[in-house]
């Protein structure tokens, strides 16, 4: 199988892994967003707690969870390997004057910084909600499900936590604006009939998904 | 001459030029003054004036690459004011004219920067990495025989045009110079897609892309992150779509070729 490992560790092979895992993580964002919309149901969090109980116990979900972990691990690992290769390719002597802001968008040149912001957010987010839901001892709600809803509401009443969420979603939106269409380009999926649609869909996807996530902390902080 | 103005005021300029003795020494930026530069000069002619001044003073002239001086050879590679071939779109350095600058301007001139393009001297870089990539597969093997009849191999106009657009790549390396990752993928993709589109390129199609990408990686070029600086700076307007074609060709070749290495 050396041909396969050689292919996947080549410059294009690593890019392809970035693209595939990136699009897979986009599909996760959609599921996560749709599920979390239950926070807006005005029932004291019962529907949200039923949903989070399902997500935490269903064997199919628990299996896919590991695929999701692998998706994140490969996406991050390949980004480190590619960044190291690319830094080495640029060489130690940089340009004294370089105006690359005149030939490329900012977010496309700063995917690593945006990704790092998202990773830091992700670790805090996982600790606060995922870890405490799975391994902590949350009080039961009236249906005897773990009351994750109350934890969400109390978290989203802290201004710094809300700010962190909103900033992370802005970073994610910029990351996706470049990443979504870029993944199709890397996979060679370009066509004059479909590429314009993919580009516009990528913009809409990035903004709608990230705005959807950002609305949740803002809703609880300012309205609820 | 259309568009020229013989009465345009000559320019006095400050140049900040990268000077480096050879590959094994460190370089630095050195300031020079050039006076009475005609606005009708090309950028290279302005450098010729600088070199004549330096020679008169008994100093070492600035080494820079140039050959055809009509935008075809791809030799005149200078990173001018932070842009490959200067700020004008779709031009090589020899096609950049001094009327694009103002009297009193300071102009920064640096060589292409990439680990795979070592500096020979001053502004001259070694781009033989590109030659080695072409040697790895950027050709069609032809058994020489009688001259074939014209139009013996039918090629649709749209395909011929697309292949020709890719074939206009002059191998100057502006894509590498402008890329944050010093990636050569625009260059390699132009060569790969040009030949992949045409019937003559089919026989070696899979081994071509495999070998050229392997050589590209071996030379130490970076990986594309779809930033688009390359296509924006390309003097002949090679499209980013070629990189998508390269990725597609690579994926298909790796999945179906008989090469087990």
Short mmCIF file of C-alpha atoms in Angstrom, two decimals:
data_model
loop_
_atom_site.label_atom_id
_atom_site.label_comp_id
_atom_site.label_asym_id
_atom_site.label_seq_id
_atom_site.Cartn_x
_atom_site.Cartn_y
_atom_site.Cartn_z
CA UNK A 1 0.00 0.00 0.00
CA UNK A 2 3.00 2.30 -0.30
CA UNK A 3 1.37 3.96 -3.33
CA UNK A 4 -1.53 5.04 -1.12
CA UNK A 5 0.61 6.44 1.68
CA UNK A 6 2.83 8.15 -0.89
CA UNK A 7 -0.22 9.68 -2.54
CA UNK A 8 -1.71 10.87 0.74
CA UNK A 9 1.52 12.38 2.04
CA UNK A 10 2.24 14.27 -1.19
CA UNK A 11 1.41 17.97 -1.27
CA UNK A 12 -1.82 17.37 -3.20
CA UNK A 13 -2.70 14.30 -1.10
CA UNK A 14 -2.53 16.30 2.12
CA UNK A 15 -4.64 19.04 0.57
CA UNK A 16 -7.24 16.44 -0.41
CA UNK A 17 -7.40 15.19 3.19
CA UNK A 18 -7.85 18.81 4.35
CA UNK A 19 -10.70 19.25 1.86
CA UNK A 20 -12.51 16.00 2.67
CA UNK A 21 -12.27 16.47 6.45
CA UNK A 22 -13.20 20.15 6.09
CA UNK A 23 -16.39 19.35 4.20
CA UNK A 24 -17.19 16.57 6.69
CA UNK A 25 -16.81 19.07 9.56
CA UNK A 26 -19.17 21.42 7.65
CA UNK A 27 -21.79 18.66 7.68
CA UNK A 28 -21.27 18.36 11.43
CA UNK A 29 -21.92 22.10 11.83
CA UNK A 30 -25.29 21.72 10.10
CA UNK A 31 -26.37 18.85 12.38
CA UNK A 32 -25.10 20.68 15.48
CA UNK A 33 -26.92 23.87 14.53
CA UNK A 34 -30.23 22.18 13.72
CA UNK A 35 -30.14 20.21 16.98
CA UNK A 36 -29.33 23.26 19.04
CA UNK A 37 -32.28 25.19 17.61
CA UNK A 38 -34.27 23.35 20.34
CA UNK A 39 -32.80 25.92 22.74
CA UNK A 40 -35.30 28.38 21.29
CA UNK A 41 -38.32 26.19 22.17
CA UNK A 42 -40.09 27.90 25.02
CA UNK A 43 -40.51 24.86 27.27
CA UNK A 44 -37.92 25.45 29.98
CA UNK A 45 -35.42 23.34 28.09
CA UNK A 46 -37.26 20.01 28.11
CA UNK A 47 -36.94 19.43 24.35
CA UNK A 48 -33.25 20.43 24.42
CA UNK A 49 -32.55 18.02 27.29
CA UNK A 50 -34.33 15.16 25.46
CA UNK A 51 -32.16 15.93 22.43
CA UNK A 52 -28.92 16.09 24.42
CA UNK A 53 -29.83 12.85 26.22
CA UNK A 54 -30.35 11.20 22.82
CA UNK A 55 -27.06 12.52 21.48
CA UNK A 56 -25.22 11.31 24.57
CA UNK A 57 -26.66 7.79 24.66
CA UNK A 58 -27.67 6.66 21.16
CA UNK A 59 -25.15 3.99 19.98
CA UNK A 60 -25.16 5.24 16.37
CA UNK A 61 -24.40 8.80 17.48
CA UNK A 62 -21.75 7.57 19.91
CA UNK A 63 -20.06 5.68 17.04
CA UNK A 64 -20.17 8.63 14.63
CA UNK A 65 -18.75 10.75 17.44
CA UNK A 66 -15.44 8.92 16.97
CA UNK A 67 -15.55 9.61 13.23
CA UNK A 68 -16.04 13.26 14.12
CA UNK A 69 -13.02 13.16 16.44
CA UNK A 70 -10.99 11.61 13.60
CA UNK A 71 -12.21 14.37 11.27
CA UNK A 72 -10.93 17.06 13.63
CA UNK A 73 -7.66 15.24 14.32
CA UNK A 74 -6.83 14.74 10.63
CA UNK A 75 -7.89 18.28 9.70
CA UNK A 76 -5.62 19.74 12.39
CA UNK A 77 -2.77 17.29 11.78
CA UNK A 78 -2.69 17.94 8.02
CA UNK A 79 -2.86 21.69 8.58
CA UNK A 80 0.26 21.48 10.76
CA UNK A 81 2.10 19.29 8.23
CA UNK A 82 1.15 21.56 5.31
CA UNK A 83 2.04 24.73 7.22
CA UNK A 84 5.47 23.31 8.06
CA UNK A 85 6.05 22.36 4.42
CA UNK A 86 4.87 25.75 3.19
CA UNK A 87 6.96 27.72 5.69
CA UNK A 88 10.03 25.73 4.66
CA UNK A 89 9.23 26.33 0.97
CA UNK A 90 9.10 30.09 1.50
CA UNK A 91 12.64 30.00 2.88
CA UNK A 92 14.28 31.95 5.69
CA UNK A 93 14.72 35.24 3.79
CA UNK A 94 11.33 36.90 3.35
CA UNK A 95 10.48 39.91 1.23
CA UNK A 96 11.37 43.29 2.69
CA UNK A 97 8.24 44.74 1.09
CA UNK A 98 5.34 42.40 0.28
CA UNK A 99 1.88 43.65 -0.68
CA UNK A 100 0.01 40.38 -0.91
CA UNK A 101 -3.09 42.14 0.40
CA UNK A 102 -3.31 43.52 -3.16
CA UNK A 103 -3.58 40.09 -4.77
CA UNK A 104 -5.48 37.88 -2.31
CA UNK A 105 -8.20 38.11 0.37
CA UNK A 106 -7.14 38.35 4.02
CA UNK A 107 -8.95 35.24 5.23
CA UNK A 108 -7.33 33.06 2.56
CA UNK A 109 -3.87 33.97 3.87
CA UNK A 110 -4.79 33.56 7.55
CA UNK A 111 -6.58 30.22 7.71
CA UNK A 112 -4.11 28.99 10.32
CA UNK A 113 -4.78 31.92 12.67
CA UNK A 114 -8.54 31.56 12.17
CA UNK A 115 -8.29 27.81 12.72
CA UNK A 116 -6.30 28.32 15.93
CA UNK A 117 -8.95 30.71 17.29
CA UNK A 118 -11.60 28.12 16.45
CA UNK A 119 -9.56 25.37 18.16
CA UNK A 120 -9.15 27.40 21.36
CA UNK A 121 -12.86 28.10 21.34
CA UNK A 122 -13.59 24.43 20.69
CA UNK A 123 -11.55 23.28 23.70
CA UNK A 124 -13.32 25.75 26.03
CA UNK A 125 -16.68 24.83 24.50
CA UNK A 126 -16.05 21.10 24.88
CA UNK A 127 -14.97 21.49 28.47
CA UNK A 128 -17.93 23.64 29.46
CA UNK A 129 -20.71 21.69 27.75
CA UNK A 130 -19.57 18.34 26.38
CA UNK A 131 -17.35 17.30 29.27
CA UNK A 132 -19.80 18.37 31.96
CA UNK A 133 -22.74 16.77 30.15
CA UNK A 134 -20.94 13.47 29.61
CA UNK A 135 -18.75 13.18 32.70
CA UNK A 136 -20.09 15.78 35.13
CA UNK A 137 -23.07 15.45 37.48
CA UNK A 138 -25.85 17.64 36.14
CA UNK A 139 -29.15 17.79 38.05
CA UNK A 140 -32.06 15.97 36.40
CA UNK A 141 -34.94 17.96 34.84
CA UNK A 142 -38.62 17.08 35.32
CA UNK A 143 -38.33 14.27 32.72
CA UNK A 144 -35.30 12.89 34.59
CA UNK A 145 -32.93 13.90 31.76
CA UNK A 146 -29.69 15.67 32.66
CA UNK A 147 -30.49 19.37 32.74
CA UNK A 148 -27.95 20.66 30.25
CA UNK A 149 -30.31 23.50 29.37
CA UNK A 150 -29.83 25.22 32.73
CA UNK A 151 -26.06 25.03 32.30
CA UNK A 152 -26.37 26.59 28.81
CA UNK A 153 -28.56 29.41 30.12
CA UNK A 154 -26.27 30.20 33.05
CA UNK A 155 -23.18 30.12 30.79
CA UNK A 156 -24.80 32.47 28.32
CA UNK A 157 -25.54 34.97 31.07
CA UNK A 158 -21.80 35.66 31.47
CA UNK A 159 -20.73 38.50 29.20
CA UNK A 160 -17.21 37.22 28.55
CA UNK A 161 -18.57 33.84 27.54
CA UNK A 162 -21.00 35.43 25.10
CA UNK A 163 -18.20 37.57 23.68
CA UNK A 164 -15.97 34.52 23.23
CA UNK A 165 -18.75 32.73 21.35
CA UNK A 166 -19.51 35.62 19.04
CA UNK A 167 -15.81 36.22 18.24
CA UNK A 168 -15.29 32.51 17.59
CA UNK A 169 -18.25 32.45 15.21
CA UNK A 170 -16.85 35.44 13.30
CA UNK A 171 -13.54 33.56 12.98
CA UNK A 172 -15.42 30.44 11.87
CA UNK A 173 -17.37 32.41 9.27
CA UNK A 174 -14.16 33.76 7.71
CA UNK A 175 -12.58 30.30 7.91
CA UNK A 176 -15.56 28.82 6.06
CA UNK A 177 -15.80 31.60 3.46
CA UNK A 178 -12.38 30.55 2.22
CA UNK A 179 -12.56 26.89 3.22
CA UNK A 180 -15.88 25.88 1.68
CA UNK A 181 -15.19 26.85 -1.93
CA UNK A 182 -11.51 26.00 -1.49
CA UNK A 183 -12.39 22.38 -0.66
CA UNK A 184 -14.20 21.96 -3.97
CA UNK A 185 -11.26 23.49 -5.83
CA UNK A 186 -8.84 21.10 -4.08
CA UNK A 187 -10.99 18.08 -4.93
CA UNK A 188 -10.97 19.21 -8.55
CA UNK A 189 -14.73 19.74 -8.47
CA UNK A 190 -14.85 22.82 -10.64
CA UNK A 191 -17.11 23.42 -13.59
CA UNK A 192 -18.25 26.60 -15.22
CA UNK A 193 -21.87 25.57 -14.62
CA UNK A 194 -21.53 24.76 -10.90
CA UNK A 195 -18.54 26.67 -9.51
CA UNK A 196 -20.36 30.05 -9.33
CA UNK A 197 -23.18 28.36 -7.38
CA UNK A 198 -20.69 26.63 -5.04
CA UNK A 199 -18.99 29.98 -4.38
CA UNK A 200 -22.24 31.79 -3.53
CA UNK A 201 -23.56 28.82 -1.57
CA UNK A 202 -20.29 28.82 0.41
CA UNK A 203 -20.77 32.48 1.35
CA UNK A 204 -24.40 31.90 2.36
CA UNK A 205 -23.51 28.71 4.24
CA UNK A 206 -20.70 30.42 6.19
CA UNK A 207 -22.79 33.39 7.21
CA UNK A 208 -26.05 31.57 7.96
CA UNK A 209 -24.46 28.76 9.99
CA UNK A 210 -22.20 31.06 12.01
CA UNK A 211 -24.94 33.64 12.56
CA UNK A 212 -27.19 30.80 13.71
CA UNK A 213 -24.65 29.74 16.34
CA UNK A 214 -23.90 33.32 17.38
CA UNK A 215 -27.59 34.11 17.91
CA UNK A 216 -27.86 31.50 20.70
CA UNK A 217 -25.64 33.19 23.32
CA UNK A 218 -26.94 36.61 22.29
CA UNK A 219 -30.54 35.45 22.69
CA UNK A 220 -29.99 34.20 26.22
CA UNK A 221 -27.85 37.16 27.24
CA UNK A 222 -30.09 39.93 25.97
CA UNK A 223 -33.61 38.43 25.77
CA UNK A 224 -34.02 35.36 27.91
CA UNK B 1 4.29 55.97 -30.52
CA UNK B 2 0.69 55.78 -29.35
CA UNK B 3 0.11 57.04 -25.83
CA UNK B 4 3.62 58.33 -25.34
CA UNK B 5 4.44 61.87 -24.37
CA UNK B 6 7.92 63.02 -25.41
CA UNK B 7 7.56 66.08 -23.18
CA UNK B 8 6.88 64.04 -20.05
CA UNK B 9 9.17 65.10 -17.22
CA UNK B 10 12.14 62.77 -16.57
CA UNK B 11 12.05 61.02 -13.19
CA UNK B 12 14.49 61.10 -10.32
CA UNK B 13 14.10 57.98 -8.23
CA UNK B 14 15.45 56.25 -5.14
CA UNK B 15 15.99 52.52 -5.62
CA UNK B 16 16.28 50.02 -2.78
CA UNK B 17 17.95 47.03 -4.41
CA UNK B 18 18.81 43.61 -2.99
CA UNK B 19 22.57 43.06 -3.33
CA UNK B 20 24.05 39.63 -2.72
CA UNK B 21 27.51 38.54 -3.81
CA UNK B 22 26.70 34.88 -4.41
CA UNK B 23 24.63 31.95 -3.21
CA UNK B 24 26.74 31.40 -0.10
CA UNK B 25 26.75 34.94 1.28
CA UNK B 26 24.06 37.00 2.95
CA UNK B 27 22.56 39.90 1.07
CA UNK B 28 21.16 43.27 2.03
CA UNK B 29 19.13 46.15 0.63
CA UNK B 30 21.27 48.97 -0.81
CA UNK B 31 19.98 52.45 -1.72
CA UNK B 32 20.77 54.02 -5.11
CA UNK B 33 19.72 57.26 -6.78
CA UNK B 34 18.89 57.32 -10.49
CA UNK B 35 18.35 60.63 -12.30
CA UNK B 36 16.73 61.75 -15.55
CA UNK B 37 14.86 58.53 -16.20
CA UNK B 38 12.63 58.90 -19.27
CA UNK B 39 9.03 57.91 -18.66
CA UNK B 40 9.18 55.93 -21.90
CA UNK B 41 11.84 53.58 -20.59
CA UNK B 42 10.96 50.08 -19.52
CA UNK B 43 11.84 49.09 -15.97
CA UNK B 44 14.81 47.09 -17.29
CA UNK B 45 16.12 50.07 -19.25
CA UNK B 46 15.99 52.07 -16.02
CA UNK B 47 18.15 49.35 -14.41
CA UNK B 48 20.52 49.55 -17.40
CA UNK B 49 20.93 53.26 -16.62
CA UNK B 50 21.67 52.41 -12.98
CA UNK B 51 24.28 49.83 -14.07
CA UNK B 52 25.97 52.27 -16.43
CA UNK B 53 26.21 54.74 -13.55
CA UNK B 54 27.69 52.04 -11.33
CA UNK B 55 30.22 50.98 -13.98
CA UNK B 56 31.31 54.59 -14.49
CA UNK B 57 31.91 54.82 -10.75
CA UNK B 58 33.85 51.56 -10.85
CA UNK B 59 31.25 49.69 -8.78
CA UNK B 60 29.84 46.24 -9.39
CA UNK B 61 26.67 46.45 -11.58
CA UNK B 62 23.42 44.91 -10.32
CA UNK B 63 22.89 41.42 -11.73
CA UNK B 64 19.34 40.79 -12.97
CA UNK B 65 17.85 38.24 -15.38
CA UNK B 66 16.53 39.38 -18.75
CA UNK B 67 16.47 38.10 -22.27
CA UNK B 68 13.80 38.87 -24.87
CA UNK B 69 12.52 42.13 -23.34
CA UNK B 70 9.15 41.61 -25.04
CA UNK B 71 7.22 39.60 -22.42
CA UNK B 72 7.79 36.12 -23.84
CA UNK B 73 10.86 34.56 -22.27
CA UNK B 74 9.89 34.85 -18.60
CA UNK B 75 13.40 35.80 -17.48
CA UNK B 76 12.93 39.31 -16.09
CA UNK B 77 11.80 38.30 -12.64
CA UNK B 78 11.81 41.16 -10.18
CA UNK B 79 9.71 41.67 -7.07
CA UNK B 80 8.95 45.38 -7.32
CA UNK B 81 7.32 47.36 -4.50
CA UNK B 82 6.02 44.17 -2.93
CA UNK B 83 4.51 42.69 -6.10
CA UNK B 84 5.78 40.13 -8.62
CA UNK B 85 6.71 42.05 -11.80
CA UNK B 86 5.49 45.23 -10.12
CA UNK B 87 1.98 46.49 -9.49
CA UNK B 88 0.61 46.39 -13.05
CA UNK B 89 -1.59 43.36 -13.83
CA UNK B 90 -0.72 41.06 -16.73
CA UNK B 91 2.80 42.33 -17.35
CA UNK B 92 6.34 41.06 -17.03
CA UNK B 93 9.01 43.44 -15.73
CA UNK B 94 10.18 44.34 -19.26
CA UNK B 95 6.59 45.37 -20.07
CA UNK B 96 6.43 47.65 -17.02
CA UNK B 97 7.12 51.24 -18.04
CA UNK B 98 8.53 54.07 -15.98
CA UNK B 99 5.46 56.23 -16.72
CA UNK B 100 3.73 54.09 -14.07
CA UNK B 101 5.95 55.75 -11.44
CA UNK B 102 6.14 59.31 -10.13
CA UNK B 103 9.09 61.65 -9.74
CA UNK B 104 10.67 61.20 -6.31
CA UNK B 105 9.32 57.65 -5.80
CA UNK B 106 11.23 55.08 -3.80
CA UNK B 107 11.14 51.69 -5.52
CA UNK B 108 11.99 48.44 -3.74
CA UNK B 109 13.47 45.74 -5.97
CA UNK B 110 13.96 42.21 -4.65
CA UNK B 111 14.62 38.81 -6.24
CA UNK B 112 12.02 36.01 -6.29
CA UNK B 113 12.00 34.44 -2.83
CA UNK B 114 11.57 30.69 -2.51
CA UNK B 115 13.67 27.87 -1.08
CA UNK B 116 13.51 26.17 -4.50
CA UNK B 117 14.71 29.35 -6.28
CA UNK B 118 18.12 30.13 -4.73
CA UNK B 119 19.58 33.57 -5.43
CA UNK B 120 22.58 33.34 -7.81
CA UNK B 121 23.60 36.95 -7.36
CA UNK B 122 21.76 40.19 -6.54
CA UNK B 123 18.38 39.92 -8.32
CA UNK B 124 19.20 36.84 -10.39
CA UNK B 125 17.66 33.56 -9.19
CA UNK B 126 18.16 29.95 -10.24
CA UNK B 127 14.86 28.63 -11.60
CA UNK B 128 16.21 25.30 -12.85
CA UNK B 129 13.78 23.56 -10.47
CA UNK B 130 11.13 24.37 -13.12
CA UNK B 131 13.27 22.71 -15.80
CA UNK B 132 13.56 19.56 -13.71
CA UNK B 133 9.77 19.46 -13.25
CA UNK B 134 9.33 19.70 -17.04
CA UNK B 135 11.94 16.97 -17.51
CA UNK B 136 9.91 14.77 -15.16
CA UNK B 137 6.94 14.70 -17.52
CA UNK B 138 6.05 18.02 -19.15
CA UNK B 139 6.42 16.69 -22.69
CA UNK B 140 4.86 14.36 -25.23
CA UNK B 141 7.14 11.60 -26.54
CA UNK B 142 7.03 11.66 -30.32
CA UNK B 143 8.37 8.99 -32.64
CA UNK B 144 9.70 11.11 -35.44
CA UNK B 145 8.51 10.07 -38.88
CA UNK B 146 6.89 11.75 -41.81
CA UNK B 147 5.24 15.13 -41.33
CA UNK B 148 1.61 14.50 -40.30
CA UNK B 149 -1.18 16.05 -42.36
CA UNK B 150 -2.80 19.16 -40.93
CA UNK B 151 -5.96 18.45 -38.91
CA UNK B 152 -5.23 14.73 -38.97
CA UNK B 153 -6.17 14.64 -35.27
CA UNK B 154 -9.51 16.43 -34.81
CA UNK B 155 -9.56 18.69 -31.72
CA UNK B 156 -12.66 20.77 -30.87
CA UNK B 157 -12.05 24.53 -30.97
CA UNK B 158 -13.06 25.00 -27.31
CA UNK B 159 -10.58 22.33 -26.15
CA UNK B 160 -7.83 23.73 -28.36
CA UNK B 161 -8.45 27.20 -26.91
CA UNK B 162 -8.38 25.93 -23.32
CA UNK B 163 -5.15 23.98 -23.96
CA UNK B 164 -3.64 27.03 -25.64
CA UNK B 165 -4.55 29.25 -22.68
CA UNK B 166 -2.67 26.85 -20.40
CA UNK B 167 0.21 26.64 -22.87
CA UNK B 168 0.78 30.40 -22.73
CA UNK B 169 2.59 29.90 -19.38
CA UNK B 170 6.08 31.33 -19.86
CA UNK B 171 7.52 29.63 -16.76
CA UNK B 172 8.59 32.91 -15.19
CA UNK B 173 7.89 31.79 -11.61
CA UNK B 174 5.79 34.79 -10.58
CA UNK B 175 3.25 32.29 -9.20
CA UNK B 176 5.89 30.89 -6.83
CA UNK B 177 7.21 34.34 -5.94
CA UNK B 178 3.76 35.73 -5.07
CA UNK B 179 2.49 32.65 -3.25
CA UNK B 180 2.53 32.74 0.54
CA UNK B 181 3.48 29.05 0.39
CA UNK B 182 5.97 29.32 -2.51
CA UNK B 183 3.80 26.78 -4.29
CA UNK B 184 4.52 25.94 -7.93
CA UNK B 185 1.08 24.48 -8.55
CA UNK B 186 -0.08 27.12 -11.02
CA UNK B 187 2.97 26.43 -13.18
CA UNK B 188 2.72 22.64 -12.88
CA UNK B 189 -1.03 22.69 -13.42
CA UNK B 190 -0.71 24.77 -16.60
CA UNK B 191 1.73 22.23 -18.03
CA UNK B 192 -0.31 19.21 -16.89
CA UNK B 193 -3.69 20.46 -18.08
CA UNK B 194 -2.35 21.70 -21.42
CA UNK B 195 -1.23 18.17 -22.28
CA UNK B 196 -4.09 16.36 -20.53
CA UNK B 197 -6.61 18.25 -22.66
CA UNK B 198 -5.07 17.22 -25.98
CA UNK B 199 -5.19 13.78 -27.64
CA UNK B 200 -1.41 13.75 -28.06
CA UNK B 201 -1.00 13.89 -24.29
CA UNK B 202 -3.13 10.87 -23.46
CA UNK B 203 -0.49 8.12 -23.69
CA UNK B 204 1.65 9.55 -20.87
CA UNK B 205 -1.21 11.26 -19.07
CA UNK B 206 -1.12 9.36 -15.76
CA UNK B 207 2.64 9.01 -15.36
CA UNK B 208 3.06 12.66 -16.35
CA UNK B 209 1.02 14.07 -13.48
CA UNK B 210 2.44 11.57 -10.98
CA UNK B 211 6.04 12.31 -11.93
CA UNK B 212 5.65 16.08 -12.22
CA UNK B 213 3.95 16.37 -8.83
CA UNK B 214 6.59 14.10 -7.27
CA UNK B 215 9.35 16.30 -8.72
CA UNK B 216 7.54 19.47 -7.61
CA UNK B 217 7.43 18.13 -4.04
CA UNK B 218 11.06 16.99 -4.22
CA UNK B 219 12.19 20.46 -5.29
CA UNK B 220 10.70 21.82 -2.08
CA UNK B 221 7.82 23.91 -3.40
CA UNK B 222 4.88 24.45 -1.04
CA UNK B 223 1.31 23.22 -1.24
CA UNK B 224 -1.47 25.37 -2.69
CA UNK B 225 -3.96 26.85 -0.21
CA UNK B 226 -6.15 28.38 -2.94
CA UNK B 227 -5.20 31.94 -2.03
CA UNK B 228 -5.17 33.07 -5.66
CA UNK B 229 -2.10 35.35 -5.47
CA UNK B 230 -0.49 33.30 -8.25
CA UNK B 231 -3.24 33.83 -10.81
CA UNK B 232 -3.53 37.49 -9.79
CA UNK B 233 0.17 38.06 -10.47
CA UNK B 234 0.54 35.79 -13.52
CA UNK B 235 1.70 37.94 -16.46
CA UNK B 236 -0.17 35.76 -18.97
CA UNK B 237 -3.32 35.17 -16.91
CA UNK B 238 -3.12 31.42 -16.24
CA UNK B 239 -6.41 30.53 -14.52
CA UNK B 240 -6.75 28.91 -11.08
CA UNK B 241 -9.03 26.37 -12.75
CA UNK B 242 -5.86 24.66 -13.97
CA UNK B 243 -5.00 23.81 -10.35
CA UNK B 244 -8.38 22.11 -9.99
CA UNK B 245 -7.60 20.16 -13.17
CA UNK B 246 -4.18 19.22 -11.73
CA UNK B 247 -5.80 17.96 -8.51
CA UNK B 248 -8.34 15.96 -10.53
CA UNK B 249 -5.64 14.50 -12.78
CA UNK B 250 -3.49 13.59 -9.78
CA UNK B 251 -6.37 11.91 -7.94
CA UNK B 252 -7.45 9.95 -11.02
CA UNK B 253 -3.87 8.91 -11.83
CA UNK B 254 -3.11 7.79 -8.28
CA UNK B 255 -6.35 5.79 -8.14
CA UNK B 256 -5.99 4.05 -11.51
CA UNK B 257 -2.37 4.01 -12.72
CA UNK B 258 -0.31 0.82 -12.67
CA UNK B 259 2.40 2.59 -10.69
CA UNK B 260 2.69 0.95 -7.24
CA UNK B 261 5.36 3.32 -5.93
#
